[in-house]
Coordinates of C-alpha atoms and ligand atoms in Angstrom, one line a residue:
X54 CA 253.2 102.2 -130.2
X55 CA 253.0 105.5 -132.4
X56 CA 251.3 107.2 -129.8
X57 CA 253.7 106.4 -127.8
X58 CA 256.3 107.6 -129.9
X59 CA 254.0 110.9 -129.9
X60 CA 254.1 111.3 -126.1
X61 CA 258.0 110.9 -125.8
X62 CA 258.6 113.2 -128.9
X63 CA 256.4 116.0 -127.0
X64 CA 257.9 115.2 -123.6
X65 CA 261.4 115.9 -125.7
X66 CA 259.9 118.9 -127.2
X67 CA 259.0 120.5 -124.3
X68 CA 262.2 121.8 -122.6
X69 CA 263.8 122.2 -125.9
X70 CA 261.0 124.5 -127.4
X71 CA 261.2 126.6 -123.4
X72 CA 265.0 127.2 -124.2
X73 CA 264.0 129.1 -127.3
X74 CA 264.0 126.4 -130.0
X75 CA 261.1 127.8 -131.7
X76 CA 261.9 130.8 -134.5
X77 CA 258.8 132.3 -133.0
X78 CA 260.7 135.4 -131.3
X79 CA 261.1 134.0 -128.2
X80 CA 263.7 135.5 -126.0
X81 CA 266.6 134.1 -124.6
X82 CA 267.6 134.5 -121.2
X83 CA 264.4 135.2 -119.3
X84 CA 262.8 133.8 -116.2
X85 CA 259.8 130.9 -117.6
X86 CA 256.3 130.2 -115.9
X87 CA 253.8 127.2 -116.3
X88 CA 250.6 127.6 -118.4
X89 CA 248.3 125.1 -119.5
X90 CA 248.4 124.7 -123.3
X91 CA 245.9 125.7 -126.1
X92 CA 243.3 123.3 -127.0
X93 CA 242.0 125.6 -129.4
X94 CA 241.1 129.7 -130.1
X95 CA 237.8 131.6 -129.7
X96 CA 236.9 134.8 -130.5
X97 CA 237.0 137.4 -127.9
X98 CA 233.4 138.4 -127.8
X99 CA 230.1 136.7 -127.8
X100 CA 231.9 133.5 -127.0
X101 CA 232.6 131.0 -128.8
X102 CA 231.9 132.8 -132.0
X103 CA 231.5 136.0 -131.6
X104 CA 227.1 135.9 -131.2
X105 CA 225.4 139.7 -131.4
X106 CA 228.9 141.5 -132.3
X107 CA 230.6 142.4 -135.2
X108 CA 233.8 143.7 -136.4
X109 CA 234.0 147.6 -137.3
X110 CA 237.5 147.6 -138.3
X111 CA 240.5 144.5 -138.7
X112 CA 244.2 144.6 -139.2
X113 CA 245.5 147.5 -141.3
X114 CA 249.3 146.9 -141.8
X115 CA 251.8 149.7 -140.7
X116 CA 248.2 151.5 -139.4
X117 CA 246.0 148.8 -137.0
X118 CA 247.3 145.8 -135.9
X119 CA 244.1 144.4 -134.6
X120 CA 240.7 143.8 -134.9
X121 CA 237.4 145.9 -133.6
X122 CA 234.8 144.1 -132.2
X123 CA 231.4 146.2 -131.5
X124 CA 228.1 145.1 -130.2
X125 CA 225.4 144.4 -132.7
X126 CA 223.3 147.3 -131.2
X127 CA 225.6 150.0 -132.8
X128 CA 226.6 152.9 -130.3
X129 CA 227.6 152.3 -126.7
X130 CA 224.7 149.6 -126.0
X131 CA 227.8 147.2 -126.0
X132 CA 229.3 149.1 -123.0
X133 CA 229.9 146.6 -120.2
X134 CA 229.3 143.7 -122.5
X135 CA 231.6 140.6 -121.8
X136 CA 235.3 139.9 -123.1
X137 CA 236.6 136.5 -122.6
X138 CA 240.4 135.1 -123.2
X139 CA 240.9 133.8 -126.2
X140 CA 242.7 130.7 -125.4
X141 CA 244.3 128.8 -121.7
X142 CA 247.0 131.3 -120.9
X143 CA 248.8 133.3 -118.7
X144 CA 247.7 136.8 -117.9
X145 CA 251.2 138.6 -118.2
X146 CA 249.4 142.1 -118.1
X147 CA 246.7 143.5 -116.6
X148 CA 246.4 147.5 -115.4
X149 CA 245.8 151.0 -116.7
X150 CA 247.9 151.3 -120.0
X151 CA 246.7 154.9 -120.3
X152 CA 247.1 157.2 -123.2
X153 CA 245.4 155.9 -126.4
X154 CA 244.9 152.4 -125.1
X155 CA 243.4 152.2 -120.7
X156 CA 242.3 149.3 -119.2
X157 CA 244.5 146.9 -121.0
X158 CA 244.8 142.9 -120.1
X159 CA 248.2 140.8 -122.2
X160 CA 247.4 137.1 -122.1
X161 CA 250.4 134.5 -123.5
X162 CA 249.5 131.4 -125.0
X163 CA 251.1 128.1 -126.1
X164 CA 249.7 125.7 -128.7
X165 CA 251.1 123.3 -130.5
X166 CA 252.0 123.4 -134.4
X167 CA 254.2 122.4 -136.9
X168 CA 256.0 120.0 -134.6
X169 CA 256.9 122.4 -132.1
X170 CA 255.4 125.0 -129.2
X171 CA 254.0 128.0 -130.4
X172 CA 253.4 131.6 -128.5
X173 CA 251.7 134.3 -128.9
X174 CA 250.3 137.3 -126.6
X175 CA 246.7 138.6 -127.0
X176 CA 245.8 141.6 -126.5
X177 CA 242.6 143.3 -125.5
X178 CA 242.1 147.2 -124.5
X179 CA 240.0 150.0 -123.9
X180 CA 237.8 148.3 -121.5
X181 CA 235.6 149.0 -119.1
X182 CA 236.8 147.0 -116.1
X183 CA 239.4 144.7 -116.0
X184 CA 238.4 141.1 -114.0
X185 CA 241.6 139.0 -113.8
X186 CA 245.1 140.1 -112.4
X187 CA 249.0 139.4 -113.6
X188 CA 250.0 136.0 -113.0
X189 CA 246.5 134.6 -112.9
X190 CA 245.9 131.5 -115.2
X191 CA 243.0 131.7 -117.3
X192 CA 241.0 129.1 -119.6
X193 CA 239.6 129.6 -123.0
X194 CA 236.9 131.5 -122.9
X195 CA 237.1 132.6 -119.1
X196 CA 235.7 136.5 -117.8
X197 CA 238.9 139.2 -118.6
X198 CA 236.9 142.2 -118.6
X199 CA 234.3 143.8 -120.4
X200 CA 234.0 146.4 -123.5
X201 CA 234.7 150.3 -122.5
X202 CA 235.4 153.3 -124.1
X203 CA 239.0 154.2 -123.0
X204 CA 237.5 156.7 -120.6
X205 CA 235.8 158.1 -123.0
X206 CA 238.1 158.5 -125.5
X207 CA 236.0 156.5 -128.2
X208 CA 232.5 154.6 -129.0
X209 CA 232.8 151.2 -126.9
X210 CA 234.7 149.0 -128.5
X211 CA 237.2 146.4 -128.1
X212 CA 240.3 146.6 -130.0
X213 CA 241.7 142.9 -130.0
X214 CA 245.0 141.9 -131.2
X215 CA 247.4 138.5 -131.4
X216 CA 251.1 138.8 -131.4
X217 CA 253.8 136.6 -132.8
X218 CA 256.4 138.5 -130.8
X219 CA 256.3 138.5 -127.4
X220 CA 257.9 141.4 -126.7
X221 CA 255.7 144.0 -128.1
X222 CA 253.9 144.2 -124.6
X223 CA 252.5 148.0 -124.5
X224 CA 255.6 149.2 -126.6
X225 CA 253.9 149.1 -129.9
X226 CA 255.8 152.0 -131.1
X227 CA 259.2 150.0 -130.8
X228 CA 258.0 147.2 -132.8
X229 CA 257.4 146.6 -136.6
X230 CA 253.0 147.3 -137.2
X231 CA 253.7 143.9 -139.7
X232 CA 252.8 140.5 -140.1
X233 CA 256.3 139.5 -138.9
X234 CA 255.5 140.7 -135.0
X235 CA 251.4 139.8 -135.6
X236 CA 248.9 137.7 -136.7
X237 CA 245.6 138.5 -138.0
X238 CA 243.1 137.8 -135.2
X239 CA 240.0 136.8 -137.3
X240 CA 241.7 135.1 -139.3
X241 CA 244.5 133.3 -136.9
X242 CA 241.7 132.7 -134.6
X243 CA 239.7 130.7 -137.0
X244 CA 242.7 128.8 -138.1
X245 CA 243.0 127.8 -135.0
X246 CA 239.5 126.9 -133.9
X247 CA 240.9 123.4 -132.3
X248 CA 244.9 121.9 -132.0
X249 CA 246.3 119.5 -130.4
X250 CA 248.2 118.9 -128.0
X251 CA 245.9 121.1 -125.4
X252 CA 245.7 121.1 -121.8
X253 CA 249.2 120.1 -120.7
X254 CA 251.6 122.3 -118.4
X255 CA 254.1 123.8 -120.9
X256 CA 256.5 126.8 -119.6
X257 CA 256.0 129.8 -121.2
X258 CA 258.8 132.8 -121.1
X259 CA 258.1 135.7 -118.9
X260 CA 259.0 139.5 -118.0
X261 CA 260.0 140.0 -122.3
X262 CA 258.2 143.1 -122.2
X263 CA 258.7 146.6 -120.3
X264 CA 255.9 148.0 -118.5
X265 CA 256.3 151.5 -119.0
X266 CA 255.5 152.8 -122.2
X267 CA 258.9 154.6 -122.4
X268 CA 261.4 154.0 -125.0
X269 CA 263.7 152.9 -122.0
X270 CA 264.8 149.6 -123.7
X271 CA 268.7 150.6 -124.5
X272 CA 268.8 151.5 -121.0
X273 CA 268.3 148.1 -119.6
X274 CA 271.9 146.2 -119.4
X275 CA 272.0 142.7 -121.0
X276 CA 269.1 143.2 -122.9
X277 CA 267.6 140.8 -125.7
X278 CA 268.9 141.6 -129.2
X279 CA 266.3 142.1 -131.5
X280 CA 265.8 142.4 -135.2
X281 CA 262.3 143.1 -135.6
X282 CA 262.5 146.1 -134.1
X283 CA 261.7 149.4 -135.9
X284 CA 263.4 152.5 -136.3
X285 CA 263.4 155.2 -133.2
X286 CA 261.0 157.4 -133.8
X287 CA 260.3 161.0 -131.5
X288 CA 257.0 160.4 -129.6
X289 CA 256.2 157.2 -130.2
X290 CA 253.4 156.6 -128.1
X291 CA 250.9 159.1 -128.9
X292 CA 247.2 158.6 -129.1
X293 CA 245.4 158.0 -132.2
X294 CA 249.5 156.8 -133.6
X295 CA 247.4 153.3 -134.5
X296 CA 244.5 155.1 -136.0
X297 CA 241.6 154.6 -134.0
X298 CA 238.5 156.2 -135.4
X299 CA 236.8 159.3 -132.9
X300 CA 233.6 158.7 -133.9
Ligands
ZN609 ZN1 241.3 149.3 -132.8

């Protein structure tokens, strides 16, 4: 009887959370996809926890919104090594971001929490190659890519990050570097080890991001309001603005 009371209350959920229930910045007004939901978060290396890597550098508010994850073996000897998504998702991003970040792949995820759907966007750059394309549906701990250098541009690494608001895409320099827009990965990531309600279709929103890294937004008509976003700023999307060590 009670889990049958559970089923219908998710069942009730659903649509209303994909309207924009949730406080979770999800827009309004935007075209939704099917993905299958969490069942739980794993670090993006070394799967599931990270084996043979460590993390160089983690979420610096205002400065570095994500983590670094380097191979054990110090240097480049993690060049090439494996990256795998997080969670079950929907890869909403996956090309050349160019300038400070390359090879860049955006996967959105649902989970259940607190009574209600839950999204966020990972985010995983500088790689070397890039394995899955936009619109592809990945699982937990499926093949994205593997660790690069940027072209170059630093020591392998990869530079993870997991966003509350979906609309950061590869605009970081519109958005808020706070914990209001993201979550801390290491730490998100082990609270999130396993949840519930996994492995059901859920919609997710799409298209909430730009994919030029132009401030361009005030030029798109109907846009989505939105609070969280900071200040203008001249040349917002330089290399090195989120601080990335040139060792
Ligand atoms: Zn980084």
């Amino acid at each position: 009887m009670m889990r049958r009371a559970i089923r219908l209350l998710l069942l009730l959920w659903l649509p209303l959370s994909a309207l924009g229930a949730s406080d979770d910045a999800v827009p309004e007004r935007v075209p939704y996809a099917t993905t299958r939901s969490a069942d739980g978060f794993d670090m993006p290396v070394g799967k599931p926890d990270a084996a043979g890597h460590y993390r160089s550098r983690g979420l610096i508010v205002g400065r570095h919104m994500g983590d670094d994850w380097n191979g054990n073996g110090m240097g480049n000897s993690d060049l090439g090594a494996p990256v795998y998504s997080t969670a079950h998702g929907l890869v909403v991003f996956a090309r050349n971001a160019r300038m400070g970040w390359g090879n860049t792949v955006i996967i959105r995820h649902v989970y259940w929490k607190g009574m209600k759907w839950n999204y966020v966007d990972s985010f995983y750059t500088h790689m070397h190659q890039v394995f899955v394309r936009e619109g592809q549906q990945v699982r937990r701990g499926q093949l994205v890519g593997s660790i690069g250098t940027n072209f170059g541009m630093y020591t392998a690494h990869l530079h993870f990050e997991i966003r509350k608001n979906l609309r950061i895409g590869i605009n970081q320099g519109s958005y808020r570097k706070d914990l209001s827009n993201y979550h801390r990965p290491y730490d998100f990531i082990l609270g999130h080890r396993t949840v519930s309600g996994g492995n059901r279709p859920v919609k997710v929103p799409k298209d909430t991001f730009r994919l030029q890294s132009r401030t361009v937004n005030e030029m798109r008509p109907g846009r989505i309001p939105d609070n969280n976003k900071a200040p203008k700023r001249k040349g917002d999307f330089k290399v090195n603005r989120f601080g990335e060590p040139l060792r």
